Amino acid sequence: MKSLAISKYLLSTWTIVVGGPLLVLLLDQPHFVAFVTFALSAFAGTLPYIAFAVVLIAWLKAAGAEAFVGRAFEGRETQAIFLAALFGGLAPFCSCEVIPFIAGLLAVGAPLSAIMAFWLSSPLIDPPTLLITAGALGWPFAVGKAVFAVALGLFGGFSVALALRSGFLANPVKIGAATGGCGCGASAKTGRPVWQIWKETERTDKFRIELKANALFLIKWLALAYVLEAALVTYVPADLIARAVGGDGLGAILLSALIGMPAYLNSYVAPPLLAGLMDQGMSAGAAMAFMIAGAVSSIPAMAAVWSLVRPQVFAAYIGLGFAGAVLSGLVFQLIF
């Protein structure tokens, strides 16, 4: 029993978060400062989103608003999927930055179908990325990626809606995740949320408890995500990953999506690299599949996703991302 407890401790999230940089310090000291700086900078960039999501979740739960927000989607699932996919295509979040918002949507009972639509489309495109992609790869590629981002959101959203109606993917939130638990409930007199939570001690206590629990949960898993990201950026050169997926035809598209999924190649680095590879013979379809797969489901993003949802929902996220990347590559190849 003692050995099992020690093993569990050694394999904990915080052990990896702290141990990763220490290993770099011991084994590769010249890269230590760059490694830590990258991880800290990436985490600091996400911190405002974490703070907003944590405060919002705690406030909604303390006010007893979860059920009301969830019921707002009842009978409007199709509309919610379309809005989530469109908003995701405009939101400036990478696959890790979107995690706090997914946690918030899960906490308030939004339908999993709409959450999946937002989850898949959000990391793919935003206005700055659209311009960078257009500058490096041309407007047809940039517009194609934007269209595929919304299409992937819709594909994922309606696929999950169908799975839910068939009895799959029920209870998506993982036990012990920060999104679980109940709030204080609505007002006993009016049946509505109590937004002025500071007027009731029970609600302010609930707010503090939820604030702490959600902050620790999101900070822990996003810290892990950015340590993994720093390791990928430091030791797996982006051009090496991209060169491995050159070629033409269906096989190249499948391989590009498969390799692109765990790789980290952000939307600012990918366009100029892929432009060079396309000049050397890489097909447009393979480039599109690689870019979409890498944006949706890099290793850091997968680590954070795993912390939130049950394995079947995680598998659906990965499967939909891969399928969407391959289909996008095939369609783009046929058109261009």
Short mmCIF file of C-alpha atoms in Angstrom, two decimals:
data_model
loop_
_atom_site.label_atom_id
_atom_site.label_comp_id
_atom_site.label_asym_id
_atom_site.label_seq_id
_atom_site.Cartn_x
_atom_site.Cartn_y
_atom_site.Cartn_z
CA MET A 1 0.00 0.00 0.00
CA LYS A 2 2.83 2.36 0.87
CA SER A 3 4.57 1.72 -2.45
CA LEU A 4 1.32 2.42 -4.31
CA ALA A 5 0.91 5.71 -2.46
CA ILE A 6 4.50 6.68 -3.33
CA SER A 7 3.97 5.76 -7.00
CA LYS A 8 0.77 7.81 -7.13
CA TYR A 9 2.60 10.78 -5.62
CA LEU A 10 5.52 10.47 -8.05
CA LEU A 11 3.15 10.35 -11.03
CA SER A 12 1.04 13.27 -9.86
CA THR A 13 0.44 16.35 -12.01
CA TRP A 14 2.45 18.66 -9.77
CA THR A 15 5.42 16.26 -9.82
CA ILE A 16 5.56 16.53 -13.61
CA VAL A 17 5.07 20.31 -13.52
CA VAL A 18 7.98 20.78 -11.11
CA GLY A 19 10.07 17.82 -12.21
CA GLY A 20 10.08 18.72 -15.91
CA PRO A 21 11.99 21.99 -15.53
CA LEU A 22 14.30 20.40 -12.92
CA LEU A 23 15.24 17.63 -15.37
CA VAL A 24 16.05 20.29 -17.97
CA LEU A 25 18.20 22.09 -15.38
CA LEU A 26 20.08 18.89 -14.53
CA LEU A 27 20.45 17.42 -18.01
CA ASP A 28 20.36 20.41 -20.37
CA GLN A 29 21.24 23.55 -18.45
CA PRO A 30 21.72 25.82 -21.52
CA HIS A 31 18.02 25.39 -22.39
CA PHE A 32 16.71 25.81 -18.83
CA VAL A 33 16.06 29.56 -18.91
CA ALA A 34 14.36 29.42 -22.31
CA PHE A 35 12.29 26.40 -21.24
CA VAL A 36 11.02 28.01 -18.04
CA THR A 37 10.52 31.41 -19.68
CA PHE A 38 8.39 29.90 -22.43
CA ALA A 39 6.21 27.93 -19.99
CA LEU A 40 5.75 30.93 -17.66
CA SER A 41 5.00 33.32 -20.53
CA ALA A 42 2.42 30.97 -22.02
CA PHE A 43 0.79 30.45 -18.62
CA ALA A 44 0.76 34.20 -17.92
CA GLY A 45 -0.98 34.78 -21.24
CA THR A 46 -3.76 32.41 -20.19
CA LEU A 47 -4.05 33.75 -16.63
CA PRO A 48 -6.67 36.44 -17.42
CA TYR A 49 -8.92 33.78 -18.96
CA ILE A 50 -8.44 31.51 -15.95
CA ALA A 51 -9.30 34.36 -13.56
CA PHE A 52 -12.43 35.31 -15.50
CA ALA A 53 -13.64 31.72 -15.76
CA VAL A 54 -12.95 30.93 -12.09
CA VAL A 55 -14.79 34.01 -10.81
CA LEU A 56 -17.72 33.43 -13.17
CA ILE A 57 -18.11 29.75 -12.22
CA ALA A 58 -17.95 30.55 -8.49
CA TRP A 59 -20.47 33.39 -8.82
CA LEU A 60 -22.94 31.33 -10.86
CA LYS A 61 -22.79 28.43 -8.41
CA ALA A 62 -23.10 30.66 -5.35
CA ALA A 63 -26.09 32.42 -6.93
CA GLY A 64 -27.77 29.12 -7.75
CA ALA A 65 -27.79 29.90 -11.45
CA GLU A 66 -26.42 26.69 -12.98
CA ALA A 67 -29.79 25.08 -13.64
CA PHE A 68 -31.20 28.28 -15.15
CA VAL A 69 -28.30 28.71 -17.55
CA GLY A 70 -28.61 25.08 -18.56
CA ARG A 71 -32.35 25.38 -19.10
CA ALA A 72 -31.81 28.40 -21.35
CA PHE A 73 -30.56 25.95 -23.98
CA GLU A 74 -33.53 23.59 -23.72
CA GLY A 75 -35.31 23.29 -27.05
CA ARG A 76 -32.64 25.47 -28.68
CA GLU A 77 -29.86 22.95 -29.16
CA THR A 78 -29.57 23.49 -32.93
CA GLN A 79 -29.37 27.26 -32.47
CA ALA A 80 -26.81 26.80 -29.68
CA ILE A 81 -24.60 24.60 -31.89
CA PHE A 82 -24.60 27.14 -34.73
CA LEU A 83 -23.85 30.05 -32.39
CA ALA A 84 -21.10 28.11 -30.59
CA ALA A 85 -19.40 27.15 -33.86
CA LEU A 86 -19.57 30.71 -35.21
CA PHE A 87 -18.40 32.31 -31.97
CA GLY A 88 -15.62 29.75 -31.69
CA GLY A 89 -14.39 30.74 -35.12
CA LEU A 90 -14.06 34.36 -33.95
CA ALA A 91 -12.74 33.78 -30.43
CA PRO A 92 -8.97 34.36 -30.09
CA PHE A 93 -8.22 31.23 -28.04
CA CYS A 94 -5.68 28.49 -28.64
CA SER A 95 -6.45 24.89 -27.69
CA CYS A 96 -5.21 25.48 -24.12
CA GLU A 97 -6.70 28.93 -23.54
CA VAL A 98 -10.18 27.63 -24.36
CA ILE A 99 -10.08 25.13 -21.45
CA PRO A 100 -11.26 27.59 -18.71
CA PHE A 101 -14.28 28.51 -20.81
CA ILE A 102 -15.09 24.87 -21.45
CA ALA A 103 -14.92 24.28 -17.71
CA GLY A 104 -17.36 27.14 -17.19
CA LEU A 105 -19.80 25.87 -19.82
CA LEU A 106 -19.72 22.38 -18.30
CA ALA A 107 -20.30 23.86 -14.85
CA VAL A 108 -23.47 25.72 -15.82
CA GLY A 109 -25.02 22.78 -17.64
CA ALA A 110 -24.70 23.91 -21.25
CA PRO A 111 -25.41 21.06 -23.67
CA LEU A 112 -22.35 18.98 -24.56
CA SER A 113 -23.17 19.31 -28.27
CA ALA A 114 -22.81 23.11 -28.17
CA ILE A 115 -19.71 22.85 -25.99
CA MET A 116 -18.11 20.48 -28.49
CA ALA A 117 -18.93 22.86 -31.35
CA PHE A 118 -17.16 25.71 -29.55
CA TRP A 119 -14.34 23.44 -28.37
CA LEU A 120 -13.46 22.27 -31.89
CA SER A 121 -13.83 25.55 -33.79
CA SER A 122 -12.25 27.96 -31.31
CA PRO A 123 -8.56 26.98 -31.60
CA LEU A 124 -8.57 27.02 -35.40
CA ILE A 125 -9.04 30.62 -36.47
CA ASP A 126 -9.37 34.19 -35.23
CA PRO A 127 -8.91 37.55 -36.97
CA PRO A 128 -5.10 37.87 -36.39
CA THR A 129 -4.50 34.26 -37.44
CA LEU A 130 -6.64 34.79 -40.54
CA LEU A 131 -4.41 37.67 -41.66
CA ILE A 132 -1.17 35.81 -40.89
CA THR A 133 -2.37 32.75 -42.77
CA ALA A 134 -3.46 34.87 -45.73
CA GLY A 135 -0.07 36.60 -45.84
CA ALA A 136 1.89 33.35 -45.85
CA LEU A 137 -0.40 30.96 -47.72
CA GLY A 138 -2.82 33.18 -49.60
CA TRP A 139 -6.44 34.14 -49.09
CA PRO A 140 -7.89 30.89 -50.49
CA PHE A 141 -6.06 28.91 -47.79
CA ALA A 142 -6.98 31.39 -45.05
CA VAL A 143 -10.65 31.54 -46.02
CA GLY A 144 -10.70 27.76 -46.41
CA LYS A 145 -9.34 27.31 -42.91
CA ALA A 146 -11.95 29.71 -41.50
CA VAL A 147 -14.77 27.85 -43.28
CA PHE A 148 -13.43 24.49 -42.10
CA ALA A 149 -13.20 25.82 -38.53
CA VAL A 150 -16.93 26.58 -38.43
CA ALA A 151 -17.74 23.40 -40.38
CA LEU A 152 -15.74 21.29 -37.92
CA GLY A 153 -17.61 22.90 -35.03
CA LEU A 154 -20.94 22.11 -36.65
CA PHE A 155 -19.82 18.57 -37.54
CA GLY A 156 -18.70 17.93 -33.96
CA GLY A 157 -21.74 19.56 -32.40
CA PHE A 158 -24.33 17.66 -34.40
CA SER A 159 -22.38 14.39 -34.10
CA VAL A 160 -22.41 14.72 -30.31
CA ALA A 161 -26.12 15.66 -30.37
CA LEU A 162 -26.84 12.45 -32.29
CA ALA A 163 -24.70 10.42 -29.88
CA LEU A 164 -26.54 11.89 -26.88
CA ARG A 165 -29.91 10.98 -28.37
CA SER A 166 -28.62 7.44 -28.83
CA GLY A 167 -27.66 7.19 -25.17
CA PHE A 168 -23.93 7.74 -25.52
CA LEU A 169 -21.74 10.40 -23.87
CA ALA A 170 -24.06 10.84 -20.88
CA ASN A 171 -22.61 12.50 -17.75
CA PRO A 172 -19.62 14.01 -19.58
CA VAL A 173 -17.89 15.60 -16.58
CA LYS A 174 -15.20 13.54 -14.90
CA ILE A 175 -15.79 12.80 -11.21
CA GLY A 176 -13.60 15.09 -9.12
CA ALA A 177 -13.29 17.74 -11.83
CA ALA A 178 -13.75 21.33 -10.78
CA THR A 179 -17.00 21.57 -12.66
CA GLY A 180 -18.80 19.14 -10.41
CA GLY A 181 -20.81 19.93 -7.30
CA CYS A 182 -23.93 21.96 -6.60
CA GLY A 183 -24.48 25.56 -5.73
CA CYS A 184 -26.62 26.97 -2.96
CA GLY A 185 -29.68 26.79 -5.17
CA ALA A 186 -32.08 29.47 -6.29
CA SER A 187 -34.05 31.66 -3.90
CA ALA A 188 -36.66 29.69 -1.97
CA LYS A 189 -39.10 32.63 -2.29
CA THR A 190 -38.76 33.58 -5.96
CA GLY A 191 -37.24 30.43 -7.46
CA ARG A 192 -34.68 32.64 -9.22
CA PRO A 193 -30.90 33.00 -8.83
CA VAL A 194 -29.69 35.34 -6.10
CA TRP A 195 -27.16 37.50 -7.93
CA GLN A 196 -26.31 39.67 -4.90
CA ILE A 197 -24.48 36.81 -3.19
CA TRP A 198 -22.75 39.11 -0.69
CA LYS A 199 -26.03 39.57 1.16
CA GLU A 200 -26.08 35.93 2.35
CA THR A 201 -23.26 34.34 4.34
CA GLU A 202 -23.96 30.87 2.93
CA ARG A 203 -23.56 32.14 -0.61
CA THR A 204 -20.38 34.09 0.07
CA ASP A 205 -18.90 31.01 1.72
CA LYS A 206 -19.90 28.95 -1.31
CA PHE A 207 -18.28 31.54 -3.58
CA ARG A 208 -14.96 31.32 -1.71
CA ILE A 209 -15.00 27.51 -1.73
CA GLU A 210 -15.74 27.31 -5.45
CA LEU A 211 -13.23 30.06 -6.25
CA LYS A 212 -10.44 28.15 -4.53
CA ALA A 213 -11.39 24.73 -5.90
CA ASN A 214 -11.71 25.89 -9.51
CA ALA A 215 -8.57 28.01 -9.37
CA LEU A 216 -6.44 25.13 -8.07
CA PHE A 217 -7.92 22.71 -10.58
CA LEU A 218 -7.42 24.89 -13.67
CA ILE A 219 -4.00 26.18 -12.61
CA LYS A 220 -2.75 22.64 -12.00
CA TRP A 221 -3.80 21.23 -15.35
CA LEU A 222 -2.89 24.24 -17.45
CA ALA A 223 0.52 24.39 -15.77
CA LEU A 224 1.02 20.79 -16.90
CA ALA A 225 -0.15 21.68 -20.40
CA TYR A 226 2.38 24.49 -20.75
CA VAL A 227 5.28 22.46 -19.35
CA LEU A 228 4.52 19.83 -22.00
CA GLU A 229 4.25 22.55 -24.61
CA ALA A 230 7.64 23.98 -23.60
CA ALA A 231 9.18 20.51 -23.92
CA LEU A 232 7.75 20.09 -27.43
CA VAL A 233 8.88 23.53 -28.58
CA THR A 234 12.36 23.10 -27.06
CA TYR A 235 13.18 19.58 -28.18
CA VAL A 236 11.00 18.91 -31.24
CA PRO A 237 11.69 21.57 -33.88
CA ALA A 238 8.58 22.69 -35.72
CA ASP A 239 10.23 22.40 -39.12
CA LEU A 240 11.24 18.80 -38.37
CA ILE A 241 7.62 17.90 -37.60
CA ALA A 242 6.36 19.65 -40.71
CA ARG A 243 8.95 18.02 -42.99
CA ALA A 244 7.81 14.58 -41.85
CA VAL A 245 4.40 15.13 -43.41
CA GLY A 246 5.38 16.26 -46.88
CA GLY A 247 3.97 14.53 -49.94
CA ASP A 248 0.78 14.22 -51.92
CA GLY A 249 -2.36 12.09 -52.05
CA LEU A 250 -4.68 10.56 -49.46
CA GLY A 251 -1.83 8.90 -47.58
CA ALA A 252 -0.09 12.23 -47.06
CA ILE A 253 -3.31 13.81 -45.77
CA LEU A 254 -3.92 10.97 -43.30
CA LEU A 255 -0.30 11.04 -42.11
CA SER A 256 -0.38 14.83 -41.80
CA ALA A 257 -3.47 14.71 -39.57
CA LEU A 258 -2.05 11.83 -37.52
CA ILE A 259 1.29 13.52 -36.87
CA GLY A 260 -0.25 16.95 -36.55
CA MET A 261 -2.56 15.94 -33.68
CA PRO A 262 0.07 15.52 -30.93
CA ALA A 263 2.43 18.10 -32.39
CA TYR A 264 2.61 21.69 -31.24
CA LEU A 265 2.68 24.11 -34.15
CA ASN A 266 0.76 27.25 -33.27
CA SER A 267 -1.20 29.33 -35.74
CA TYR A 268 1.49 32.01 -35.94
CA VAL A 269 4.39 29.64 -36.68
CA ALA A 270 2.58 27.17 -38.93
CA PRO A 271 1.72 29.35 -41.97
CA PRO A 272 5.27 30.39 -42.99
CA LEU A 273 6.63 26.89 -42.35
CA LEU A 274 3.90 25.24 -44.37
CA ALA A 275 4.32 27.84 -47.12
CA GLY A 276 7.94 26.77 -47.52
CA LEU A 277 7.00 23.09 -47.58
CA MET A 278 4.27 23.67 -50.15
CA ASP A 279 6.87 25.39 -52.34
CA GLN A 280 8.88 22.17 -52.05
CA GLY A 281 6.00 19.94 -53.11
CA MET A 282 3.76 19.41 -50.06
CA SER A 283 0.12 19.24 -51.15
CA ALA A 284 -2.38 21.89 -50.09
CA GLY A 285 -4.63 19.19 -48.61
CA ALA A 286 -1.86 17.75 -46.46
CA ALA A 287 -0.95 21.23 -45.23
CA MET A 288 -4.59 21.97 -44.33
CA ALA A 289 -5.03 18.64 -42.52
CA PHE A 290 -1.83 19.15 -40.54
CA MET A 291 -2.70 22.71 -39.53
CA ILE A 292 -6.23 21.84 -38.39
CA ALA A 293 -5.21 18.68 -36.51
CA GLY A 294 -2.38 20.45 -34.69
CA ALA A 295 -4.57 23.38 -33.65
CA VAL A 296 -7.38 21.23 -32.29
CA SER A 297 -5.54 18.57 -30.34
CA SER A 298 -1.91 19.07 -29.40
CA ILE A 299 -0.47 17.10 -26.48
CA PRO A 300 -0.80 20.08 -24.07
CA ALA A 301 -4.44 20.54 -25.02
CA MET A 302 -5.17 16.83 -24.67
CA ALA A 303 -3.71 16.83 -21.16
CA ALA A 304 -6.05 19.63 -20.12
CA VAL A 305 -9.05 18.05 -21.85
CA TRP A 306 -8.41 14.74 -20.07
CA SER A 307 -8.69 16.51 -16.71
CA LEU A 308 -12.23 17.72 -17.43
CA VAL A 309 -14.23 14.99 -19.11
CA ARG A 310 -14.80 11.26 -19.03
CA PRO A 311 -12.78 8.99 -21.37
CA GLN A 312 -15.62 8.53 -23.87
CA VAL A 313 -16.01 12.30 -24.30
CA PHE A 314 -12.23 12.67 -24.60
CA ALA A 315 -12.22 9.97 -27.28
CA ALA A 316 -15.05 11.74 -29.12
CA TYR A 317 -13.10 15.02 -29.05
CA ILE A 318 -9.96 13.38 -30.45
CA GLY A 319 -11.88 11.35 -33.03
CA LEU A 320 -13.90 14.30 -34.27
CA GLY A 321 -10.79 16.46 -34.47
CA PHE A 322 -8.92 13.84 -36.51
CA ALA A 323 -11.87 13.11 -38.80
CA GLY A 324 -12.48 16.82 -39.34
CA ALA A 325 -8.82 17.44 -40.19
CA VAL A 326 -8.76 14.61 -42.76
CA LEU A 327 -12.07 15.66 -44.35
CA SER A 328 -10.94 19.29 -44.50
CA GLY A 329 -7.70 18.24 -46.18
CA LEU A 330 -9.51 16.08 -48.72
CA VAL A 331 -12.06 18.77 -49.59
CA PHE A 332 -9.37 21.45 -49.91
CA GLN A 333 -7.27 19.15 -52.07
CA LEU A 334 -10.19 18.55 -54.43
CA ILE A 335 -10.95 22.27 -54.72
CA PHE A 336 -7.38 23.48 -55.07
#
